[in-house]
Amino acid sequence: MATFTHHHHGALLKTPLSGRARIPGSKSSPGPFRVRMSLQETGPSLAVVGVTGAVGQEFLSVIQDRDFPFRSIKMLASKRSAGQSLNFLGQNYVVEELTRDSFDDVDIALFSAGGSISKEFGPLAVERGTIVVDNSSAFRMQEGVPLVVPEVNPEAMEGIKVGRGKGALIANPNCSTIICLMAATPLHRHSKVVRMVVSTYQAASGAGAAAMRELEQQTHEVLEGKPPTCKIFQRQYAFNLFSHNSAVLPNGYNEEEMKLVKETRKYGLVSLVVFLSVRNDTDVKVTATCIRVPVMRAHAESINLQFENPLHEDTARDILKKAPGLVIIDDRTSNNFPTPLEVSNQDDVAVGRIRRDVSQEGNYGLDIFVCGDQIRKGAALNAVQIAEMLL
């Protein structure tokens, strides 16, 4: 039986759209009488940008769950959200409007307010000496900006630490890229991936809290025989699926697919070796197809891997069992494999359907199926893990 760490969120400004499923044998967070150690005079000062959004709220949940130490925290959002009251760790905070002066005396800022906001305010924060961990696509492909998954390439952040009086930008990869690389990287370290084909099945949470609410609303409307409200995706989402809603580029790929391709290859992210030598493994071939599915939160991905060196499926299974941040759900007898519902609100990425690719000779190909919480490991958890490495 796979065991996850399960999280109960505190009293935050949250929508009730978690899509949470209780996993038998899962570990629950301690109850409300636990003494929290997060507020510490020796901790860094934090700011959460986009705090009223789905990922912004998850930032707070992860900070709470992991007892991330901080001496102060600013809750920042747009002018429209400013003035809202938010209870966090038993204290009431007022959401402040994001301005040029918001980052005075802020050590770490967690951004999830969209690319345009990050481009405008991220560099301003860095100028004030703040280390920015950005969840948007604004800086991911920018030269000199580390694109980091802590389990994959922590060395990319070498030299960036709180207390050195110097600001910096660190980019969170796209959620699909993070979930994919959590499983692909341990296998690559063993046998070197030369080609990867990824098909993603992406939840409403990837488009934000409004999309989650619309999926719930449409489900009620369709079941009641009413025409569905289609504001976010301009089409029926409930009981349907469609190509990812990002713009389609001249090459026929959409923007989400190209994010996965480019981010996986940036600095040889899968291979890790570029940070240790002058070698750059951008010869890893990657292609992707991204589909939006009517799931509340947590993405699923079918991944086909081709290796330079043979890798038996049993060896692959052992490698994945030992890899940090992964849990194996691969029971062929009972046909039990990862699902988005059971990884919702979980930290670990689930891996299953581990099998040899029969279209390739020998053990040079492997198929796996992964599921991970898009808001958590695909965004907020990864960012907070990066922040932990800054201390």
Short mmCIF file of C-alpha atoms in Angstrom, two decimals:
data_model
loop_
_atom_site.label_atom_id
_atom_site.label_comp_id
_atom_site.label_asym_id
_atom_site.label_seq_id
_atom_site.Cartn_x
_atom_site.Cartn_y
_atom_site.Cartn_z
CA MET A 1 0.00 0.00 0.00
CA ALA A 2 1.39 3.38 -0.98
CA THR A 3 1.66 5.87 1.86
CA PHE A 4 1.28 9.59 1.29
CA THR A 5 1.63 12.54 3.58
CA HIS A 6 -1.85 14.08 3.81
CA HIS A 7 -2.43 17.74 4.61
CA HIS A 8 -5.26 19.50 6.41
CA HIS A 9 -5.28 23.17 5.51
CA GLY A 10 -5.72 25.82 8.16
CA ALA A 11 -8.21 28.65 8.17
CA LEU A 12 -7.15 30.41 5.00
CA LEU A 13 -8.88 32.41 2.29
CA LYS A 14 -9.58 29.28 0.27
CA THR A 15 -12.19 27.96 -2.09
CA PRO A 16 -13.64 24.55 -1.14
CA LEU A 17 -12.50 23.09 -4.44
CA SER A 18 -9.64 20.90 -3.27
CA GLY A 19 -10.83 17.68 -4.91
CA ARG A 20 -9.43 15.92 -1.85
CA ALA A 21 -9.63 12.18 -1.37
CA ARG A 22 -8.73 10.39 1.84
CA ILE A 23 -6.07 7.71 1.24
CA PRO A 24 -6.16 4.62 3.47
CA GLY A 25 -2.99 4.50 5.51
CA SER A 26 -2.07 8.09 4.78
CA LYS A 27 -0.47 10.24 7.45
CA SER A 28 -2.47 13.17 8.73
CA SER A 29 -0.93 16.42 9.82
CA PRO A 30 -1.04 17.04 13.56
CA GLY A 31 -4.22 18.54 14.96
CA PRO A 32 -4.92 22.18 15.75
CA PHE A 33 -3.28 22.02 19.21
CA ARG A 34 0.22 21.55 17.83
CA VAL A 35 2.61 24.34 18.82
CA ARG A 36 3.72 25.98 15.59
CA MET A 37 7.35 27.00 15.26
CA SER A 38 7.02 28.97 12.00
CA LEU A 39 7.14 32.46 13.56
CA GLN A 40 10.77 32.92 14.60
CA GLU A 41 12.75 36.11 15.17
CA THR A 42 15.76 34.50 13.49
CA GLY A 43 13.81 33.50 10.40
CA PRO A 44 13.68 35.40 7.11
CA SER A 45 11.04 37.99 6.27
CA LEU A 46 8.62 36.71 3.63
CA ALA A 47 6.22 38.13 1.09
CA VAL A 48 3.59 36.16 -0.82
CA VAL A 49 2.62 37.84 -4.09
CA GLY A 50 -0.77 36.75 -5.43
CA VAL A 51 -1.81 35.49 -2.01
CA THR A 52 -5.54 35.34 -2.79
CA GLY A 53 -5.08 33.02 -5.78
CA ALA A 54 -5.08 29.22 -5.74
CA VAL A 55 -1.29 28.90 -5.67
CA GLY A 56 -0.91 31.84 -3.30
CA GLN A 57 -3.19 30.13 -0.83
CA GLU A 58 -1.26 26.90 -1.28
CA PHE A 59 1.98 28.76 -0.48
CA LEU A 60 0.52 29.47 2.95
CA SER A 61 -0.63 25.90 3.42
CA VAL A 62 2.82 24.55 2.60
CA ILE A 63 4.55 27.10 4.85
CA GLN A 64 2.24 25.97 7.65
CA ASP A 65 2.63 22.24 6.98
CA ARG A 66 6.42 22.39 6.78
CA ASP A 67 6.87 24.84 9.68
CA PHE A 68 8.88 27.11 7.43
CA PRO A 69 10.50 29.66 9.77
CA PHE A 70 9.83 33.36 9.26
CA ARG A 71 9.94 36.49 11.39
CA SER A 72 7.34 38.37 9.35
CA ILE A 73 5.14 37.81 6.32
CA LYS A 74 3.47 40.24 3.90
CA MET A 75 0.29 39.23 2.11
CA LEU A 76 0.35 40.96 -1.29
CA ALA A 77 -2.18 41.00 -4.12
CA SER A 78 -3.81 43.32 -6.65
CA LYS A 79 -5.59 46.54 -5.75
CA ARG A 80 -8.88 44.69 -6.21
CA SER A 81 -7.99 42.17 -3.46
CA ALA A 82 -6.31 44.65 -1.12
CA GLY A 83 -8.07 45.11 2.20
CA GLN A 84 -9.32 41.56 2.49
CA SER A 85 -8.77 39.91 5.86
CA LEU A 86 -6.87 36.63 6.01
CA ASN A 87 -6.28 34.39 9.02
CA PHE A 88 -2.97 32.52 8.99
CA LEU A 89 -1.52 30.53 11.88
CA GLY A 90 -4.00 32.12 14.26
CA GLN A 91 -3.20 35.69 13.29
CA ASN A 92 -5.25 38.08 11.18
CA TYR A 93 -3.53 39.76 8.24
CA VAL A 94 -4.79 42.43 5.88
CA VAL A 95 -3.97 41.83 2.22
CA GLU A 96 -1.87 44.71 0.93
CA GLU A 97 -1.77 46.12 -2.58
CA LEU A 98 1.40 45.16 -4.46
CA THR A 99 3.50 48.28 -5.11
CA ARG A 100 7.08 49.20 -5.92
CA ASP A 101 7.73 49.66 -2.20
CA SER A 102 6.33 46.30 -1.09
CA PHE A 103 9.74 44.61 -0.84
CA ASP A 104 11.53 46.83 1.66
CA ASP A 105 13.11 44.49 4.24
CA VAL A 106 11.79 41.35 2.50
CA ASP A 107 14.28 38.47 2.30
CA ILE A 108 12.24 35.99 0.22
CA ALA A 109 9.25 36.68 -2.03
CA LEU A 110 7.12 33.88 -3.41
CA PHE A 111 5.43 35.06 -6.63
CA SER A 112 2.36 33.56 -8.26
CA ALA A 113 0.46 36.45 -9.82
CA GLY A 114 1.05 35.89 -13.53
CA GLY A 115 3.90 36.62 -15.90
CA SER A 116 3.22 40.32 -16.43
CA ILE A 117 3.25 41.03 -12.68
CA SER A 118 6.43 38.99 -12.26
CA LYS A 119 8.16 40.87 -15.08
CA GLU A 120 7.22 44.22 -13.58
CA PHE A 121 7.83 43.58 -9.89
CA GLY A 122 10.33 40.70 -9.81
CA PRO A 123 13.35 42.78 -10.88
CA LEU A 124 12.25 45.60 -8.56
CA ALA A 125 12.24 43.18 -5.64
CA VAL A 126 15.69 41.89 -6.60
CA GLU A 127 16.99 45.47 -6.64
CA ARG A 128 15.83 45.78 -3.02
CA GLY A 129 17.86 42.69 -2.08
CA THR A 130 14.97 40.20 -2.16
CA ILE A 131 15.36 36.65 -3.45
CA VAL A 132 12.37 36.03 -5.71
CA VAL A 133 11.03 32.52 -6.31
CA ASP A 134 8.73 32.98 -9.28
CA ASN A 135 6.02 30.55 -10.30
CA SER A 136 5.22 32.18 -13.67
CA SER A 137 6.85 31.58 -17.04
CA ALA A 138 8.38 35.08 -17.06
CA PHE A 139 12.00 34.13 -16.32
CA ARG A 140 12.19 30.38 -16.93
CA MET A 141 14.11 30.58 -20.19
CA GLN A 142 16.13 33.67 -19.24
CA GLU A 143 19.88 33.17 -19.27
CA GLY A 144 21.34 33.24 -15.76
CA VAL A 145 18.06 32.49 -13.97
CA PRO A 146 18.14 29.05 -12.29
CA LEU A 147 15.21 26.79 -13.19
CA VAL A 148 15.01 24.54 -10.15
CA VAL A 149 13.41 21.34 -8.94
CA PRO A 150 15.15 20.67 -5.59
CA GLU A 151 15.17 16.89 -6.06
CA VAL A 152 16.60 17.32 -9.56
CA ASN A 153 19.16 20.15 -9.70
CA PRO A 154 19.71 21.85 -6.31
CA GLU A 155 23.24 22.80 -7.36
CA ALA A 156 21.76 25.34 -9.81
CA MET A 157 21.17 27.62 -6.81
CA GLU A 158 24.74 27.52 -5.59
CA GLY A 159 25.76 30.84 -4.06
CA ILE A 160 22.22 32.14 -3.57
CA LYS A 161 21.46 32.45 0.15
CA VAL A 162 19.47 34.67 2.50
CA GLY A 163 21.61 37.03 4.55
CA ARG A 164 24.15 37.90 1.90
CA GLY A 165 22.46 41.18 1.04
CA LYS A 166 22.02 40.28 -2.59
CA GLY A 167 18.74 39.72 -4.44
CA ALA A 168 18.22 37.02 -7.06
CA LEU A 169 15.63 35.47 -9.34
CA ILE A 170 14.86 31.74 -9.21
CA ALA A 171 12.26 30.23 -11.53
CA ASN A 172 9.82 27.47 -10.67
CA PRO A 173 9.40 25.22 -13.73
CA ASN A 174 6.01 24.61 -15.31
CA CYS A 175 3.88 22.24 -13.23
CA SER A 176 3.87 19.52 -15.90
CA THR A 177 7.65 19.74 -16.21
CA ILE A 178 8.15 19.33 -12.46
CA ILE A 179 5.86 16.30 -12.23
CA CYS A 180 7.49 14.71 -15.27
CA LEU A 181 11.08 15.24 -14.15
CA MET A 182 10.46 13.92 -10.66
CA ALA A 183 10.11 10.47 -12.26
CA ALA A 184 12.26 10.81 -15.37
CA THR A 185 15.40 12.17 -13.70
CA PRO A 186 16.24 9.18 -11.46
CA LEU A 187 15.95 6.89 -14.49
CA HIS A 188 18.03 9.25 -16.61
CA ARG A 189 20.82 9.24 -14.03
CA HIS A 190 21.03 5.48 -14.42
CA SER A 191 20.70 4.94 -18.17
CA LYS A 192 20.52 8.39 -19.86
CA VAL A 193 17.30 9.36 -21.59
CA VAL A 194 17.81 10.16 -25.27
CA ARG A 195 14.15 10.72 -26.18
CA MET A 196 11.01 11.39 -24.17
CA VAL A 197 7.38 11.50 -25.36
CA VAL A 198 4.95 13.01 -22.86
CA SER A 199 1.16 13.21 -22.95
CA THR A 200 -0.37 15.26 -20.15
CA TYR A 201 -3.89 15.20 -18.74
CA GLN A 202 -4.16 18.52 -16.92
CA ALA A 203 -6.62 19.53 -14.22
CA ALA A 204 -8.68 22.70 -13.84
CA SER A 205 -6.37 23.91 -11.08
CA GLY A 206 -3.73 24.66 -13.71
CA ALA A 207 -5.95 27.48 -14.95
CA GLY A 208 -6.60 28.87 -11.47
CA ALA A 209 -9.36 29.03 -8.89
CA ALA A 210 -11.88 30.54 -11.32
CA ALA A 211 -11.52 27.54 -13.65
CA MET A 212 -12.03 25.19 -10.71
CA ARG A 213 -15.21 27.01 -9.75
CA GLU A 214 -16.45 26.95 -13.34
CA LEU A 215 -15.88 23.20 -13.62
CA GLU A 216 -17.95 22.66 -10.49
CA GLN A 217 -20.66 25.04 -11.76
CA GLN A 218 -20.77 23.40 -15.21
CA THR A 219 -21.08 19.94 -13.66
CA HIS A 220 -24.19 21.01 -11.76
CA GLU A 221 -25.62 22.76 -14.82
CA VAL A 222 -25.10 19.84 -17.20
CA LEU A 223 -26.57 17.33 -14.74
CA GLU A 224 -29.59 19.61 -14.36
CA GLY A 225 -30.04 19.85 -18.14
CA LYS A 226 -29.00 23.51 -18.28
CA PRO A 227 -26.56 25.04 -20.78
CA PRO A 228 -23.12 25.26 -19.15
CA THR A 229 -21.57 28.59 -18.21
CA CYS A 230 -18.45 28.92 -20.39
CA LYS A 231 -16.39 31.95 -19.34
CA ILE A 232 -12.91 30.57 -18.70
CA PHE A 233 -12.42 28.13 -21.60
CA GLN A 234 -15.24 29.30 -23.89
CA ARG A 235 -16.49 25.72 -24.21
CA GLN A 236 -18.04 22.96 -22.15
CA TYR A 237 -15.46 21.55 -19.74
CA ALA A 238 -17.61 19.24 -17.61
CA PHE A 239 -17.79 15.69 -19.06
CA ASN A 240 -15.41 16.74 -21.83
CA LEU A 241 -11.72 17.12 -22.61
CA PHE A 242 -9.86 19.22 -25.13
CA SER A 243 -6.43 20.32 -26.26
CA HIS A 244 -4.78 22.59 -23.71
CA ASN A 245 -6.23 26.09 -23.84
CA SER A 246 -2.91 27.90 -24.36
CA ALA A 247 -2.21 29.53 -27.72
CA VAL A 248 -1.25 27.29 -30.65
CA LEU A 249 2.07 28.28 -32.21
CA PRO A 250 3.00 28.21 -35.93
CA ASN A 251 4.74 24.84 -35.46
CA GLY A 252 1.45 23.27 -34.35
CA TYR A 253 2.44 22.88 -30.71
CA ASN A 254 0.65 24.93 -28.07
CA GLU A 255 2.50 27.08 -25.55
CA GLU A 256 2.08 24.56 -22.73
CA GLU A 257 3.66 21.82 -24.81
CA MET A 258 6.61 23.99 -25.76
CA LYS A 259 7.14 24.98 -22.12
CA LEU A 260 7.56 21.33 -21.26
CA VAL A 261 9.91 20.76 -24.20
CA LYS A 262 12.07 23.84 -23.60
CA GLU A 263 12.20 23.65 -19.80
CA THR A 264 13.16 19.99 -19.85
CA ARG A 265 16.02 20.80 -22.19
CA LYS A 266 17.18 24.08 -20.62
CA TYR A 267 20.74 23.59 -19.44
CA GLY A 268 20.14 19.85 -19.80
CA LEU A 269 17.75 19.98 -16.82
CA VAL A 270 17.06 16.27 -17.03
CA SER A 271 20.74 15.38 -17.12
CA LEU A 272 21.94 17.75 -14.39
CA VAL A 273 25.50 17.49 -15.66
CA VAL A 274 25.77 21.00 -17.09
CA PHE A 275 25.96 22.38 -13.56
CA LEU A 276 28.92 20.13 -12.84
CA SER A 277 30.81 20.47 -16.13
CA VAL A 278 30.76 22.29 -19.45
CA ARG A 279 28.66 19.54 -21.07
CA ASN A 280 25.15 20.48 -22.14
CA ASP A 281 22.66 17.67 -22.77
CA THR A 282 20.23 19.66 -24.87
CA ASP A 283 20.40 16.79 -27.35
CA VAL A 284 17.74 15.05 -25.28
CA LYS A 285 14.76 14.91 -27.64
CA VAL A 286 11.41 15.83 -26.12
CA THR A 287 7.91 16.05 -27.58
CA ALA A 288 4.63 16.63 -25.75
CA THR A 289 0.87 16.72 -26.17
CA CYS A 290 -1.08 18.54 -23.44
CA ILE A 291 -4.79 17.94 -22.83
CA ARG A 292 -7.15 19.65 -20.40
CA VAL A 293 -9.35 17.11 -18.56
CA PRO A 294 -12.32 17.68 -16.18
CA VAL A 295 -10.38 16.93 -12.99
CA MET A 296 -10.37 19.45 -10.15
CA ARG A 297 -6.68 19.35 -9.22
CA ALA A 298 -3.64 17.12 -9.90
CA HIS A 299 -2.21 16.39 -13.33
CA ALA A 300 -1.57 12.99 -14.90
CA GLU A 301 1.13 12.23 -17.48
CA SER A 302 1.91 9.28 -19.73
CA ILE A 303 5.67 9.22 -20.32
CA ASN A 304 7.56 7.13 -22.86
CA LEU A 305 11.33 7.04 -22.38
CA GLN A 306 14.05 5.84 -24.73
CA PHE A 307 17.47 5.18 -23.17
CA GLU A 308 21.04 5.17 -24.38
CA ASN A 309 21.80 2.18 -22.14
CA PRO A 310 19.45 -0.75 -21.38
CA LEU A 311 17.21 -0.45 -18.32
CA HIS A 312 15.11 -3.41 -17.17
CA GLU A 313 11.68 -2.53 -15.80
CA ASP A 314 12.44 -4.22 -12.46
CA THR A 315 15.56 -2.10 -12.08
CA ALA A 316 13.57 0.97 -13.00
CA ARG A 317 10.98 0.14 -10.35
CA ASP A 318 13.70 -0.20 -7.69
CA ILE A 319 15.24 3.13 -8.75
CA LEU A 320 11.90 4.90 -8.51
CA LYS A 321 11.13 3.36 -5.10
CA LYS A 322 14.30 4.91 -3.70
CA ALA A 323 13.87 8.33 -5.33
CA PRO A 324 12.87 11.24 -3.05
CA GLY A 325 9.40 12.70 -3.52
CA LEU A 326 7.98 9.65 -5.30
CA VAL A 327 5.58 6.92 -4.25
CA ILE A 328 4.95 3.75 -6.30
CA ILE A 329 1.40 2.61 -7.06
CA ASP A 330 1.91 -0.25 -9.49
CA ASP A 331 -0.33 -3.21 -8.66
CA ARG A 332 -1.01 -5.14 -11.85
CA THR A 333 -2.98 -7.88 -10.09
CA SER A 334 -5.68 -5.51 -8.84
CA ASN A 335 -5.28 -3.04 -11.71
CA ASN A 336 -4.42 -0.29 -9.23
CA PHE A 337 -2.32 2.59 -10.52
CA PRO A 338 -1.98 6.35 -9.83
CA THR A 339 -5.03 8.59 -10.10
CA PRO A 340 -5.32 12.39 -9.81
CA LEU A 341 -7.87 12.12 -7.03
CA GLU A 342 -5.64 10.22 -4.63
CA VAL A 343 -2.63 12.49 -5.12
CA SER A 344 -4.66 15.66 -4.58
CA ASN A 345 -3.31 17.58 -1.59
CA GLN A 346 -0.33 15.22 -1.38
CA ASP A 347 3.35 16.15 -1.57
CA ASP A 348 4.58 13.05 -3.39
CA VAL A 349 4.29 12.32 -7.11
CA ALA A 350 2.82 8.87 -7.73
CA VAL A 351 4.33 6.56 -10.37
CA GLY A 352 2.87 3.40 -11.89
CA ARG A 353 2.25 1.46 -15.12
CA ILE A 354 6.02 0.76 -15.15
CA ARG A 355 6.59 -1.50 -18.14
CA ARG A 356 8.97 -2.18 -21.00
CA ASP A 357 8.16 -0.43 -24.26
CA VAL A 358 7.46 -3.41 -26.54
CA SER A 359 7.88 -1.26 -29.65
CA GLN A 360 11.63 -1.10 -28.99
CA GLU A 361 14.14 -3.93 -29.09
CA GLY A 362 15.58 -5.08 -25.78
CA ASN A 363 15.29 -2.90 -22.67
CA TYR A 364 15.93 0.44 -24.32
CA GLY A 365 12.42 1.81 -23.78
CA LEU A 366 10.07 2.25 -20.82
CA ASP A 367 6.51 3.47 -20.30
CA ILE A 368 5.40 5.01 -17.01
CA PHE A 369 2.32 6.88 -15.77
CA VAL A 370 2.63 9.64 -13.17
CA CYS A 371 0.21 11.79 -11.19
CA GLY A 372 1.04 14.82 -9.07
CA ASP A 373 -0.80 17.64 -7.38
CA GLN A 374 -0.42 20.58 -9.75
CA ILE A 375 -0.93 23.22 -7.08
CA ARG A 376 1.28 21.55 -4.52
CA LYS A 377 4.42 19.87 -5.93
CA GLY A 378 3.70 21.42 -9.32
CA ALA A 379 3.85 24.92 -7.84
CA ALA A 380 3.70 25.88 -4.15
CA LEU A 381 5.59 22.99 -2.55
CA ASN A 382 8.41 23.22 -5.09
CA ALA A 383 8.73 26.96 -4.42
CA VAL A 384 8.82 26.55 -0.64
CA GLN A 385 11.38 23.74 -0.97
CA ILE A 386 13.51 26.19 -2.96
CA ALA A 387 13.03 28.77 -0.18
CA GLU A 388 14.16 26.21 2.40
CA MET A 389 17.40 25.78 0.47
CA LEU A 390 18.03 29.54 0.74
CA LEU A 391 18.32 29.45 4.53
#
